[in-house]
Amino acid sequence: MNGEAILPYLIIIPLFGAFSMPIVNLLGRKAREAWAVIITGATLAVGSALFYSVWENKSIIVYTLGAKSPLGQGVNFPIRIVWEVDLFGAIMVLMVTLVGFLAVVYSIGYMKHDTGLDKYYTLIIILELGMLGIAITGDLFNFYVFLEIMSIASYALVAFRNDTWEGIEAGIKYMFVGSIASSLILLGIALLYGQYGTLTMSYLAVKLAQNPTVTAKVALALFIAGLLFKSGASPVHMWLADAHPAAPSSISAMLSGLVIKVGGIYALTRILFSIYGHSVSMKTVGWVIIIFACITLIVGNAMAVVQNDMKRLLAYSSVGQIGYILLGLGIGLAAYGSQTGEIAMAGAIYHTFNHALMKALLFLIAGVVIHQLGTRDLNELSGLAKTMPKTTFAFLIGAAAIIGMPPLNGFASKWLIYESSAIFNPILGAIAIIGTAFCTAAYVKVLYTFFGRPNERVMKARDPEGSMLWPIIILAVAIVVMGLFPWQISDKVMIPAVKSLENQLAYISAVLGGA
Amino acid sequence: MKRTIAYLSLLFILGVLLYIANPNYGLVFGPGGKEWLTLRYTDNYYIQHGVQEVGGMNIVTDIVFDYRGYDTIGEATVLFTAIAGAIALLRPWRRDEK
């Protein structure tokens, strides 16, 4: 399949869907919901085809907007915006389109008591568009534009239930923190442009290697700071713990599963590996990331244990899991080029994908519980297993996967991270294990409540309708099926993704044509 | 305590930014002559080839709508999102409508 031919549709379809939504909305409620499902479904089809094409050809797709070649006439530098999709980007595309589609299907049932749904579906499609734009871009300023699209859509969606105090409070908090983080990133881009005169990532990498300057290091510090904010790493995770519980659950699933990873982890990885590659000391940067990863691991998982609010618990658990991904990324940088580093990075990418599935599943289930019972307080949810057996079973799968039980997908990805961190530095391995101990305690606590004696409030709860149940079933099945082939997936997809990520030269020469 | 650390780090960031704003160590302001070609080579390309490649007399619109038109679509989407978000948040409350 020709990946280059289908790549533009990844942006065209959601863009068309979002801009046409106000017109389709005139046809009524059914048309609007069907339109949102069709658009995200078509995006999922394009995303899977793109992933398959990149994976099969083991190549980097480069697409120039507006010309055949990114290079100008008679010069050897790129003058146009390019898209550049390697296997890592393609994995992110698949993840975003899959979870985005399921979240939209889920919204049909979940959001039916809310008003302003035309705006809701517009924003959720734009949120997906923003993340896809980040995942495929090869241009630094374009990355910023799509980061802003994603951020603004998510600010609005977090505060979407404007009649709840917590929605508005979380939205304001998220917006202030997020805007400061975005402006740090913009400042970094401005500094790099002022120093090197180009915005294309691959050409910037060449320029950086030729002439590493202090300006580039300051810009890198600004990028790391801004993107750690966006990914919800500790000590700047506080917006996340407010935003995720306050948002509608379909949005929490997208925020926790996708936004913090594409806007944070993916962008950080791309900038560190593909732009800065060999021009800064990878060891130093790696250790900086590792330190934040260890704080994040402990703080996120420990705070999850003490929560009584179900969605807040899941939000803190997301912070904890981001810690694992950052730990993998940090070791991947600090042990750059060795096998340990490769395995750590593969674990980080694998865990990114797995956590998107698991956390989307758990947040969708939390949404079902809230929808049926109207409470998120864990103390009032005891005995849910009696009245909502399917939902509870799906939660059991999700919780077991996030802890890392062997037959499920979380096991393999966490194992890769444990293994490499133990080889790299036993103390880091111990910290990772402590984090998991807290994480296990948190989820056992939830499960203990679910399987307890039913209280009267729970007795009238039922399993949800089809449009809310099917996304949950699909995610649970995906988790189980991925859990059956952990090492095959790791060897065939994740390790090649790391190899292509570490091969900075291939990334550069894909755009510059070997020049 | 927290506030003191915050102001101290702001001071540090300001110091670092002032350091790299010094042409001797970092960014060059108003590059001209030879520096123009090493630092602003893309701008130079746009100025030299813009009229012939794009056909507009205004370099800025040439860049914004042709060379980097995709960013402009992105900016239009940002505006659209901001409007959609603002009217979504300023809609009447659920219980008020009934």
Coordinates of C-alpha atoms in Angstrom, one line a residue:
Chain A
M1 CA 0.0 0.0 0.0
N2 CA 1.2 3.5 -0.8
G3 CA 1.5 5.3 2.5
E4 CA 2.4 8.6 0.9
A5 CA -0.9 8.7 -1.0
I6 CA -3.1 8.1 2.0
L7 CA -1.2 10.3 4.5
P8 CA -3.0 13.6 3.6
Y9 CA -6.4 12.0 4.4
L10 CA -5.3 11.6 8.0
I11 CA -5.6 15.4 8.3
I12 CA -8.2 16.1 5.5
I13 CA -10.9 13.8 6.9
P14 CA -11.0 15.1 10.5
L15 CA -10.5 18.7 9.3
F16 CA -13.5 18.3 7.0
G17 CA -15.5 16.6 9.7
A18 CA -14.9 19.3 12.2
F19 CA -15.6 22.2 9.9
S20 CA -18.7 20.6 8.4
M21 CA -20.1 19.7 11.8
P22 CA -22.0 23.0 12.4
I23 CA -23.8 22.4 9.0
V24 CA -24.5 18.7 9.6
N25 CA -25.9 19.7 13.0
L26 CA -28.8 21.4 11.2
L27 CA -30.0 18.0 10.1
G28 CA -30.6 17.0 13.7
R29 CA -29.2 14.9 16.5
K30 CA -29.0 11.6 14.7
A31 CA -27.1 13.1 11.8
R32 CA -24.6 14.8 14.0
E33 CA -23.8 11.6 15.9
A34 CA -23.6 9.5 12.8
W35 CA -21.4 12.1 11.2
A36 CA -19.0 12.1 14.1
V37 CA -18.8 8.3 14.1
I38 CA -18.3 8.2 10.3
I39 CA -15.5 10.8 10.4
T40 CA -13.6 9.2 13.2
G41 CA -14.2 5.7 11.8
A42 CA -12.8 6.8 8.4
T43 CA -9.8 8.4 10.2
L44 CA -9.3 5.1 12.0
A45 CA -9.3 3.2 8.7
V46 CA -6.7 5.7 7.2
G47 CA -4.6 5.5 10.4
S48 CA -4.5 1.7 10.4
A49 CA -3.7 1.6 6.7
L50 CA -0.9 4.1 7.3
F51 CA 0.5 2.1 10.2
Y52 CA 0.4 -1.0 8.2
S53 CA 2.1 0.6 5.2
V54 CA 4.9 2.1 7.4
W55 CA 5.4 -1.1 9.3
E56 CA 5.4 -3.3 6.2
N57 CA 7.8 -1.2 4.2
K58 CA 10.0 -0.4 7.2
S59 CA 10.5 3.0 5.7
I60 CA 10.0 6.7 6.6
I61 CA 7.2 8.4 4.7
V62 CA 8.1 11.9 3.7
Y63 CA 5.4 14.2 2.3
T64 CA 6.0 17.7 1.2
L65 CA 3.1 20.1 1.2
G66 CA 2.8 22.0 -2.0
A67 CA 5.7 20.6 -4.0
K68 CA 7.3 17.3 -5.1
S69 CA 10.5 17.9 -3.1
P70 CA 11.0 19.7 0.2
L71 CA 14.1 21.3 -1.1
G72 CA 14.1 24.7 -2.9
Q73 CA 15.3 25.1 -6.4
G74 CA 19.1 25.0 -6.6
V75 CA 19.6 24.9 -2.9
N76 CA 20.1 22.1 -0.4
F77 CA 17.8 23.1 2.4
P78 CA 14.1 22.5 2.8
I79 CA 11.8 25.5 2.4
R80 CA 8.4 23.9 2.7
I81 CA 6.6 22.1 5.5
V82 CA 7.2 18.4 5.4
W83 CA 5.4 15.5 7.1
E84 CA 7.7 12.7 8.2
V85 CA 6.2 9.5 9.6
D86 CA 8.5 6.8 10.9
L87 CA 7.3 3.7 12.8
F88 CA 7.1 5.5 16.1
G89 CA 4.9 8.2 14.6
A90 CA 2.7 5.6 12.9
I91 CA 2.2 3.8 16.3
M92 CA 1.0 7.1 17.7
V93 CA -1.3 7.6 14.8
L94 CA -2.9 4.1 15.2
M95 CA -3.3 4.7 19.0
V96 CA -4.9 8.1 18.5
T97 CA -7.3 7.1 15.8
L98 CA -8.3 3.9 17.7
V99 CA -9.0 5.5 21.1
G100 CA -10.5 8.5 19.4
F101 CA -13.0 6.4 17.5
L102 CA -14.0 4.4 20.6
A103 CA -14.4 7.6 22.6
V104 CA -16.7 9.1 20.0
V105 CA -18.9 6.0 19.9
Y106 CA -19.0 5.9 23.6
S107 CA -20.1 9.6 23.7
I108 CA -23.4 8.8 21.9
G109 CA -24.7 7.1 25.0
Y110 CA -22.7 8.9 27.6
M111 CA -23.3 12.5 26.6
K112 CA -27.0 12.2 25.7
H113 CA -28.2 14.2 28.7
D114 CA -25.9 17.1 28.0
T115 CA -26.5 20.2 25.9
G116 CA -24.3 21.8 23.3
L117 CA -23.4 18.5 21.7
D118 CA -22.6 19.9 18.2
K119 CA -19.8 21.9 19.8
Y120 CA -18.8 18.8 21.7
Y121 CA -18.4 16.6 18.6
T122 CA -16.6 19.4 16.8
L123 CA -14.1 19.8 19.6
I124 CA -13.5 16.1 20.0
I125 CA -12.7 15.7 16.3
I126 CA -10.4 18.7 16.5
L127 CA -8.7 17.2 19.5
E128 CA -8.0 14.1 17.5
L129 CA -6.9 16.3 14.5
G130 CA -4.4 18.1 16.7
M131 CA -2.9 14.9 18.0
L132 CA -2.6 13.4 14.5
G133 CA -0.9 16.6 13.3
I134 CA 1.7 16.4 16.0
A135 CA 2.3 12.7 15.3
I136 CA 3.0 13.2 11.6
T137 CA 4.7 16.5 11.4
G138 CA 8.3 17.0 10.5
D139 CA 8.3 20.8 11.0
L140 CA 9.0 22.4 14.4
F141 CA 6.6 25.4 14.0
N142 CA 3.9 23.2 12.6
F143 CA 4.3 21.0 15.6
Y144 CA 3.6 24.1 17.8
V145 CA 0.5 25.0 15.8
F146 CA -1.0 21.5 16.2
L147 CA 0.0 21.4 19.9
E148 CA -2.1 24.6 20.3
I149 CA -5.0 23.1 18.4
M150 CA -4.9 20.0 20.7
S151 CA -4.5 22.1 23.8
I152 CA -7.2 24.6 23.1
A153 CA -9.7 21.8 22.2
S154 CA -8.8 20.0 25.4
Y155 CA -9.2 23.2 27.6
A156 CA -12.7 23.6 26.2
L157 CA -13.6 20.0 26.6
V158 CA -12.3 19.8 30.2
A159 CA -14.6 22.6 31.2
F160 CA -17.4 21.3 28.9
R161 CA -19.9 20.8 31.7
N162 CA -20.1 24.4 32.5
D163 CA -22.7 23.9 35.2
T164 CA -20.4 22.0 37.5
W165 CA -18.0 24.0 39.6
E166 CA -15.2 21.5 39.3
G167 CA -15.3 21.5 35.5
I168 CA -14.8 25.3 35.4
E169 CA -12.1 25.2 38.1
A170 CA -10.2 22.5 36.4
G171 CA -10.5 24.1 33.0
I172 CA -9.1 27.4 34.3
K173 CA -6.2 25.7 36.0
Y174 CA -5.4 23.6 33.0
M175 CA -5.6 26.6 30.7
F176 CA -3.3 28.7 32.7
V177 CA -0.7 26.0 33.2
G178 CA -1.0 24.7 29.6
S179 CA -0.6 28.2 28.1
I180 CA 2.5 28.8 30.1
A181 CA 3.9 25.5 29.0
S182 CA 3.0 26.3 25.4
S183 CA 4.7 29.6 25.5
L184 CA 7.9 28.0 26.9
I185 CA 7.8 25.7 23.8
L186 CA 7.2 28.7 21.5
L187 CA 10.1 30.5 23.0
G188 CA 12.3 27.5 22.5
I189 CA 11.3 27.4 18.8
A190 CA 11.9 31.1 18.4
L191 CA 15.4 30.8 19.9
L192 CA 16.3 27.8 17.6
Y193 CA 15.0 29.7 14.5
G194 CA 16.9 32.8 15.5
Q195 CA 20.1 30.8 15.8
Y196 CA 19.8 28.3 12.9
G197 CA 17.3 29.9 10.5
T198 CA 15.3 26.8 9.7
L199 CA 12.2 25.1 11.2
T200 CA 12.4 21.7 9.5
M201 CA 13.3 19.2 12.2
S202 CA 15.7 17.1 10.1
Y203 CA 17.6 20.1 8.6
L204 CA 17.7 21.6 12.1
A205 CA 19.4 18.4 13.3
V206 CA 22.1 18.9 10.7
K207 CA 22.6 22.5 11.6
L208 CA 22.8 21.6 15.3
A209 CA 25.4 18.9 14.7
Q210 CA 27.5 21.4 12.7
N211 CA 27.3 24.1 15.3
P212 CA 26.1 23.3 18.8
T213 CA 25.6 26.5 20.7
V214 CA 24.4 27.6 24.1
T215 CA 21.2 28.9 22.5
A216 CA 20.4 25.4 21.4
K217 CA 20.8 24.1 25.0
V218 CA 18.6 26.8 26.4
A219 CA 16.0 26.0 23.8
L220 CA 16.3 22.3 24.8
A221 CA 15.7 23.2 28.4
L222 CA 12.6 25.2 27.5
F223 CA 11.3 22.3 25.4
I224 CA 11.9 19.8 28.2
A225 CA 10.2 22.0 30.7
G226 CA 7.2 22.8 28.5
L227 CA 6.7 19.2 27.5
L228 CA 7.0 17.8 31.0
F229 CA 4.1 20.2 31.9
K230 CA 2.1 18.8 29.0
S231 CA 2.8 15.2 29.9
G232 CA 1.8 15.7 33.5
A233 CA 5.2 14.7 35.1
S234 CA 5.7 15.4 38.7
P235 CA 6.2 18.1 40.2
V236 CA 4.0 19.8 37.6
H237 CA 1.2 17.2 37.5
M238 CA -1.4 19.1 39.6
W239 CA -3.4 20.3 36.6
L240 CA -3.8 16.7 35.5
A241 CA -5.3 15.5 38.8
D242 CA -7.9 18.2 38.5
A243 CA -8.6 18.1 34.8
H244 CA -9.1 14.4 34.3
P245 CA -11.7 13.9 37.0
A246 CA -13.6 17.0 36.0
A247 CA -13.9 16.3 32.3
P248 CA -16.6 14.1 30.9
S249 CA -15.4 10.5 31.0
S250 CA -15.0 10.1 27.2
I251 CA -12.7 13.1 27.3
S252 CA -10.8 11.9 30.3
A253 CA -10.1 8.7 28.3
M254 CA -8.7 10.8 25.5
L255 CA -6.8 13.1 27.8
S256 CA -5.3 10.4 29.9
G257 CA -4.8 7.9 27.1
L258 CA -3.7 10.2 24.3
V259 CA -3.1 13.9 25.0
I260 CA -0.5 13.6 27.7
K261 CA 1.4 11.0 25.5
V262 CA 1.2 12.6 22.1
G263 CA 1.6 16.2 23.3
G264 CA 4.1 15.3 25.9
I265 CA 6.0 12.0 25.6
Y266 CA 5.9 11.7 21.8
A267 CA 7.0 15.3 21.2
L268 CA 9.7 15.0 23.8
T269 CA 11.1 11.8 22.3
R270 CA 10.9 13.3 18.8
I271 CA 12.8 16.4 19.8
L272 CA 15.4 14.6 21.9
F273 CA 16.1 11.8 19.4
S274 CA 15.5 13.3 16.0
I275 CA 16.5 16.9 16.5
Y276 CA 19.1 16.9 19.3
G277 CA 20.3 13.4 18.6
H278 CA 24.0 13.5 18.9
S279 CA 24.5 17.3 19.4
V280 CA 24.0 17.3 23.2
S281 CA 25.2 14.9 25.8
M282 CA 22.5 12.2 25.8
K283 CA 23.7 10.9 29.2
T284 CA 23.0 14.2 30.9
V285 CA 19.6 14.7 29.3
G286 CA 18.8 11.1 30.1
W287 CA 19.5 11.5 33.8
V288 CA 17.5 14.7 34.0
I289 CA 14.5 12.8 32.6
I290 CA 15.2 9.8 34.9
I291 CA 15.1 12.1 38.0
F292 CA 11.7 13.5 37.0
A293 CA 10.6 9.9 36.1
C294 CA 11.5 8.6 39.6
I295 CA 9.7 11.5 41.3
T296 CA 6.7 11.0 39.0
L297 CA 6.5 7.3 39.6
I298 CA 6.5 7.5 43.4
V299 CA 4.3 10.6 43.7
G300 CA 1.7 9.5 41.2
N301 CA 1.3 6.0 42.4
A302 CA 1.4 6.9 46.1
M303 CA -1.2 9.6 45.7
A304 CA -3.4 7.1 43.8
V305 CA -3.6 4.9 46.9
V306 CA -5.1 7.6 49.1
Q307 CA -7.9 8.7 46.8
N308 CA -11.5 8.1 47.5
D309 CA -12.7 9.5 44.2
M310 CA -12.6 6.9 41.4
K311 CA -11.6 9.2 38.6
R312 CA -9.1 11.1 40.7
L313 CA -7.5 7.7 41.5
L314 CA -7.3 6.9 37.8
A315 CA -5.8 10.4 37.1
Y316 CA -3.1 9.9 39.7
S317 CA -2.4 6.4 38.3
S318 CA -1.9 8.1 34.9
V319 CA 0.7 10.3 36.4
G320 CA 2.4 7.2 37.9
Q321 CA 2.3 5.4 34.5
I322 CA 3.8 8.4 32.8
G323 CA 6.6 7.9 35.3
Y324 CA 7.3 4.5 33.8
I325 CA 7.2 5.8 30.3
L326 CA 9.6 8.6 31.2
L327 CA 11.9 6.1 33.0
G328 CA 12.1 4.1 29.8
L329 CA 12.7 7.2 27.8
G330 CA 15.4 8.4 30.2
I331 CA 17.2 5.1 30.3
G332 CA 16.9 5.0 26.5
L333 CA 18.8 8.3 26.4
A334 CA 21.3 7.7 29.1
A335 CA 22.2 4.2 27.7
Y336 CA 22.0 5.4 24.1
G337 CA 23.2 2.9 21.6
S338 CA 23.5 0.0 24.0
Q339 CA 21.1 -2.9 24.1
T340 CA 19.8 -1.8 27.5
G341 CA 18.8 1.6 26.1
E342 CA 17.1 0.0 23.2
I343 CA 15.0 -2.3 25.4
A344 CA 14.2 0.5 27.7
M345 CA 13.0 2.7 24.8
A346 CA 11.0 -0.2 23.4
G347 CA 9.4 -0.7 26.7
A348 CA 8.5 3.0 26.9
I349 CA 6.9 3.0 23.4
Y350 CA 5.1 -0.3 24.2
H351 CA 3.9 1.0 27.5
T352 CA 2.6 4.2 25.8
F353 CA 0.4 2.2 23.5
N354 CA -0.7 -0.2 26.2
H355 CA -1.4 2.5 28.7
A356 CA -3.6 4.3 26.2
L357 CA -5.7 1.2 25.8
M358 CA -5.9 0.4 29.5
K359 CA -6.5 3.9 30.8
A360 CA -9.1 4.6 28.1
L361 CA -10.8 1.4 29.2
L362 CA -10.7 2.4 32.9
F363 CA -11.9 5.9 32.4
L364 CA -14.8 4.7 30.1
I365 CA -15.8 2.3 32.9
A366 CA -15.6 5.1 35.4
G367 CA -17.9 7.0 33.1
V368 CA -20.4 4.1 33.0
V369 CA -20.4 4.0 36.8
I370 CA -21.0 7.7 37.1
H371 CA -23.7 7.5 34.4
Q372 CA -25.5 4.7 36.2
L373 CA -25.0 5.8 39.8
G374 CA -24.3 9.5 39.8
T375 CA -21.4 9.2 42.2
R376 CA -17.6 8.8 41.9
D377 CA -17.1 8.2 45.6
L378 CA -15.5 4.8 46.1
N379 CA -17.1 4.4 49.5
E380 CA -20.6 4.4 47.9
L381 CA -19.7 1.9 45.1
S382 CA -19.4 -1.3 47.1
G383 CA -20.8 -4.4 45.5
L384 CA -20.9 -3.2 42.0
A385 CA -20.0 -6.7 40.8
K386 CA -23.5 -7.9 41.6
T387 CA -25.4 -5.4 39.5
M388 CA -22.9 -4.5 36.8
P389 CA -21.1 -7.8 36.1
K390 CA -19.8 -7.0 32.6
T391 CA -18.5 -3.6 33.6
T392 CA -16.8 -4.9 36.7
F393 CA -15.2 -7.7 34.7
A394 CA -13.9 -5.2 32.2
F395 CA -12.5 -3.2 35.1
L396 CA -10.8 -6.3 36.5
I397 CA -9.1 -6.8 33.1
G398 CA -8.0 -3.1 33.0
A399 CA -6.8 -3.1 36.5
A400 CA -4.9 -6.3 36.1
A401 CA -3.3 -5.0 32.9
I402 CA -2.2 -1.8 34.5
I403 CA -0.6 -3.5 37.4
G404 CA 1.1 -5.8 34.9
M405 CA -0.3 -9.3 35.4
P406 CA 1.3 -11.8 33.1
P407 CA -1.4 -12.8 30.6
L408 CA -2.3 -9.2 29.8
N409 CA -0.5 -6.6 27.7
G410 CA 0.8 -4.4 30.6
F411 CA 3.1 -7.2 31.7
A412 CA 5.4 -7.2 28.7
S413 CA 5.8 -3.5 28.5
K414 CA 6.5 -3.1 32.2
W415 CA 8.8 -6.1 32.1
L416 CA 10.9 -4.4 29.5
I417 CA 11.2 -1.3 31.6
Y418 CA 11.9 -3.3 34.8
E419 CA 14.5 -5.4 33.1
S420 CA 16.4 -2.5 31.5
S421 CA 16.2 -0.3 34.6
A422 CA 17.5 -3.2 36.7
I423 CA 20.4 -3.7 34.3
F424 CA 21.1 0.0 34.0
N425 CA 21.0 0.8 37.6
P426 CA 19.5 -1.5 40.3
I427 CA 18.2 1.5 42.4
L428 CA 16.0 2.6 39.5
G429 CA 14.7 -0.9 39.2
A430 CA 13.8 -0.8 42.9
I431 CA 12.0 2.5 42.5
A432 CA 10.0 1.1 39.6
I433 CA 9.0 -1.9 41.8
I434 CA 8.0 0.4 44.7
G435 CA 5.8 2.4 42.2
T436 CA 4.1 -0.8 41.1
A437 CA 3.5 -1.8 44.7
F438 CA 1.6 1.4 45.3
C439 CA -0.2 1.0 42.0
T440 CA -1.3 -2.5 43.0
A441 CA -2.5 -1.3 46.3
A442 CA -4.6 1.4 44.7
Y443 CA -6.3 -1.0 42.2
V444 CA -6.8 -3.7 44.8
K445 CA -8.6 -1.2 46.9
V446 CA -11.0 -0.4 44.0
L447 CA -11.6 -4.0 43.2
Y448 CA -12.1 -4.8 46.9
T449 CA -14.9 -2.2 46.9
F450 CA -16.4 -3.5 43.7
F451 CA -16.6 -7.0 45.0
G452 CA -17.8 -6.0 48.5
R453 CA -21.3 -6.2 50.0
P454 CA -23.7 -4.3 47.7
N455 CA -25.1 -1.1 49.3
E456 CA -28.6 0.1 48.5
R457 CA -27.5 2.7 46.1
V458 CA -25.8 0.1 43.8
M459 CA -28.8 -2.2 43.7
K460 CA -30.6 -0.3 41.0
A461 CA -27.6 0.0 38.7
R462 CA -27.5 -1.9 35.4
D463 CA -24.9 -2.6 32.8
P464 CA -25.0 0.3 30.2
E465 CA -26.5 0.4 26.8
G466 CA -24.7 -0.9 23.7
S467 CA -23.0 2.3 22.5
M468 CA -21.3 2.6 25.9
L469 CA -20.7 -1.1 26.4
W470 CA -19.1 -1.9 23.0
P471 CA -16.1 0.4 23.2
I472 CA -15.4 -1.1 26.6
I473 CA -15.6 -4.6 25.3
I474 CA -13.4 -3.8 22.3
L475 CA -10.7 -2.3 24.5
A476 CA -10.8 -5.2 26.9
V477 CA -10.5 -7.7 24.0
A478 CA -7.6 -5.7 22.6
I479 CA -5.9 -5.8 25.9
V480 CA -6.3 -9.6 26.2
V481 CA -5.3 -10.3 22.6
M482 CA -2.3 -8.0 22.8
G483 CA -1.4 -9.8 26.0
L484 CA -1.3 -13.1 24.2
F485 CA 1.5 -12.1 21.9
P486 CA 3.6 -9.8 24.0
W487 CA 7.1 -10.7 22.7
Q488 CA 6.0 -11.0 19.0
I489 CA 4.6 -7.4 19.2
S490 CA 7.7 -6.3 21.0
D491 CA 10.1 -7.8 18.4
K492 CA 8.1 -7.0 15.3
V493 CA 6.9 -3.5 16.1
M494 CA 8.4 -1.9 19.1
I495 CA 12.1 -2.8 18.6
P496 CA 12.0 -1.7 14.9
A497 CA 10.3 1.5 16.1
V498 CA 13.2 2.2 18.5
K499 CA 15.8 1.3 15.8
S500 CA 14.2 3.8 13.4
L501 CA 14.1 6.4 16.2
E502 CA 17.7 5.9 17.1
N503 CA 18.7 6.1 13.4
Q504 CA 18.8 9.8 13.3
L505 CA 20.7 9.8 10.0
A506 CA 17.9 8.0 8.2
Y507 CA 15.4 10.5 9.6
I508 CA 17.6 13.3 8.2
S509 CA 18.4 11.9 4.9
A510 CA 14.7 11.0 4.3
V511 CA 14.0 14.7 3.9
L512 CA 17.3 15.9 2.5
G513 CA 17.5 13.1 0.1
G514 CA 21.0 12.0 1.1
A515 CA 22.3 15.5 0.4
Chain B
M1 CA 9.1 29.4 50.7
K2 CA 7.6 28.1 47.5
R3 CA 7.2 31.7 46.3
T4 CA 10.9 32.5 47.0
I5 CA 12.0 29.5 45.0
A6 CA 9.7 30.5 42.2
Y7 CA 11.0 34.1 42.0
L8 CA 14.6 32.8 42.2
S9 CA 14.1 30.5 39.3
L10 CA 12.4 33.2 37.3
L11 CA 15.4 35.4 38.0
F12 CA 17.7 32.5 36.9
I13 CA 15.7 32.0 33.6
L14 CA 15.8 35.7 33.0
G15 CA 19.6 35.7 33.5
V16 CA 20.0 32.8 31.1
L17 CA 17.9 34.5 28.4
L18 CA 19.8 37.7 28.8
Y19 CA 23.0 35.8 28.4
I20 CA 22.0 34.2 25.1
A21 CA 20.6 37.5 24.0
N22 CA 24.1 38.8 23.9
P23 CA 25.5 38.7 20.4
N24 CA 28.9 37.6 21.6
Y25 CA 27.6 34.3 23.0
G26 CA 24.2 33.7 21.4
L27 CA 21.7 35.3 19.1
V28 CA 22.7 37.9 16.5
F29 CA 20.4 40.8 16.2
G30 CA 19.9 42.4 12.8
P31 CA 22.2 40.1 10.8
G32 CA 23.6 41.7 7.7
G33 CA 26.0 40.9 4.9
K34 CA 27.6 37.6 5.3
E35 CA 25.7 36.8 8.4
W36 CA 22.4 37.3 6.6
L37 CA 23.3 34.4 4.3
T38 CA 24.4 32.0 7.0
L39 CA 21.6 32.8 9.5
R40 CA 18.6 33.8 7.3
Y41 CA 19.2 31.6 4.2
T42 CA 15.5 30.5 4.0
D43 CA 14.3 34.1 4.1
N44 CA 16.8 34.9 1.4
Y45 CA 15.4 32.1 -0.7
Y46 CA 11.8 33.3 -0.2
I47 CA 12.8 36.8 -1.2
Q48 CA 14.7 35.7 -4.3
H49 CA 12.3 33.0 -5.6
G50 CA 8.9 34.1 -4.1
V51 CA 7.7 36.1 -7.1
Q52 CA 8.7 33.6 -9.6
E53 CA 7.5 30.5 -7.7
V54 CA 4.3 31.7 -6.2
G55 CA 3.4 34.8 -8.2
G56 CA 2.5 37.2 -5.4
M57 CA 4.3 40.5 -5.0
N58 CA 3.9 40.3 -1.2
I59 CA 6.5 38.0 0.3
V60 CA 4.7 37.6 3.6
T61 CA 1.5 36.4 2.0
D62 CA 3.5 34.2 -0.3
I63 CA 5.0 32.5 2.7
V64 CA 1.8 32.4 4.8
F65 CA -0.4 31.1 2.0
D66 CA 1.9 29.1 -0.1
Y67 CA 5.2 27.9 1.4
R68 CA 3.7 27.5 4.8
G69 CA 0.0 27.4 4.0
Y70 CA -0.5 24.3 6.2
D71 CA 0.4 26.4 9.2
T72 CA -2.3 28.9 8.2
I73 CA -4.9 26.1 8.0
G74 CA -3.7 25.2 11.5
E75 CA -4.1 28.8 12.7
A76 CA -7.6 28.9 11.2
T77 CA -8.4 25.7 13.0
V78 CA -7.1 27.3 16.3
L79 CA -9.5 30.2 15.8
F80 CA -12.4 27.9 14.9
T81 CA -11.6 25.8 18.0
A82 CA -11.4 28.9 20.2
I83 CA -14.8 30.1 19.0
A84 CA -16.4 26.6 19.3
G85 CA -14.9 26.3 22.8
A86 CA -16.0 29.8 23.9
I87 CA -19.6 29.3 22.7
A88 CA -19.7 25.8 24.2
L89 CA -18.7 27.2 27.6
L90 CA -20.9 30.2 27.4
R91 CA -24.1 28.2 26.6
P92 CA -26.9 28.2 29.2
W93 CA -26.7 25.8 32.1
R94 CA -28.6 22.5 31.8
R95 CA -31.0 23.2 34.6
D96 CA -31.7 26.8 33.4
E97 CA -33.0 25.5 30.1
K98 CA -35.8 23.4 31.5

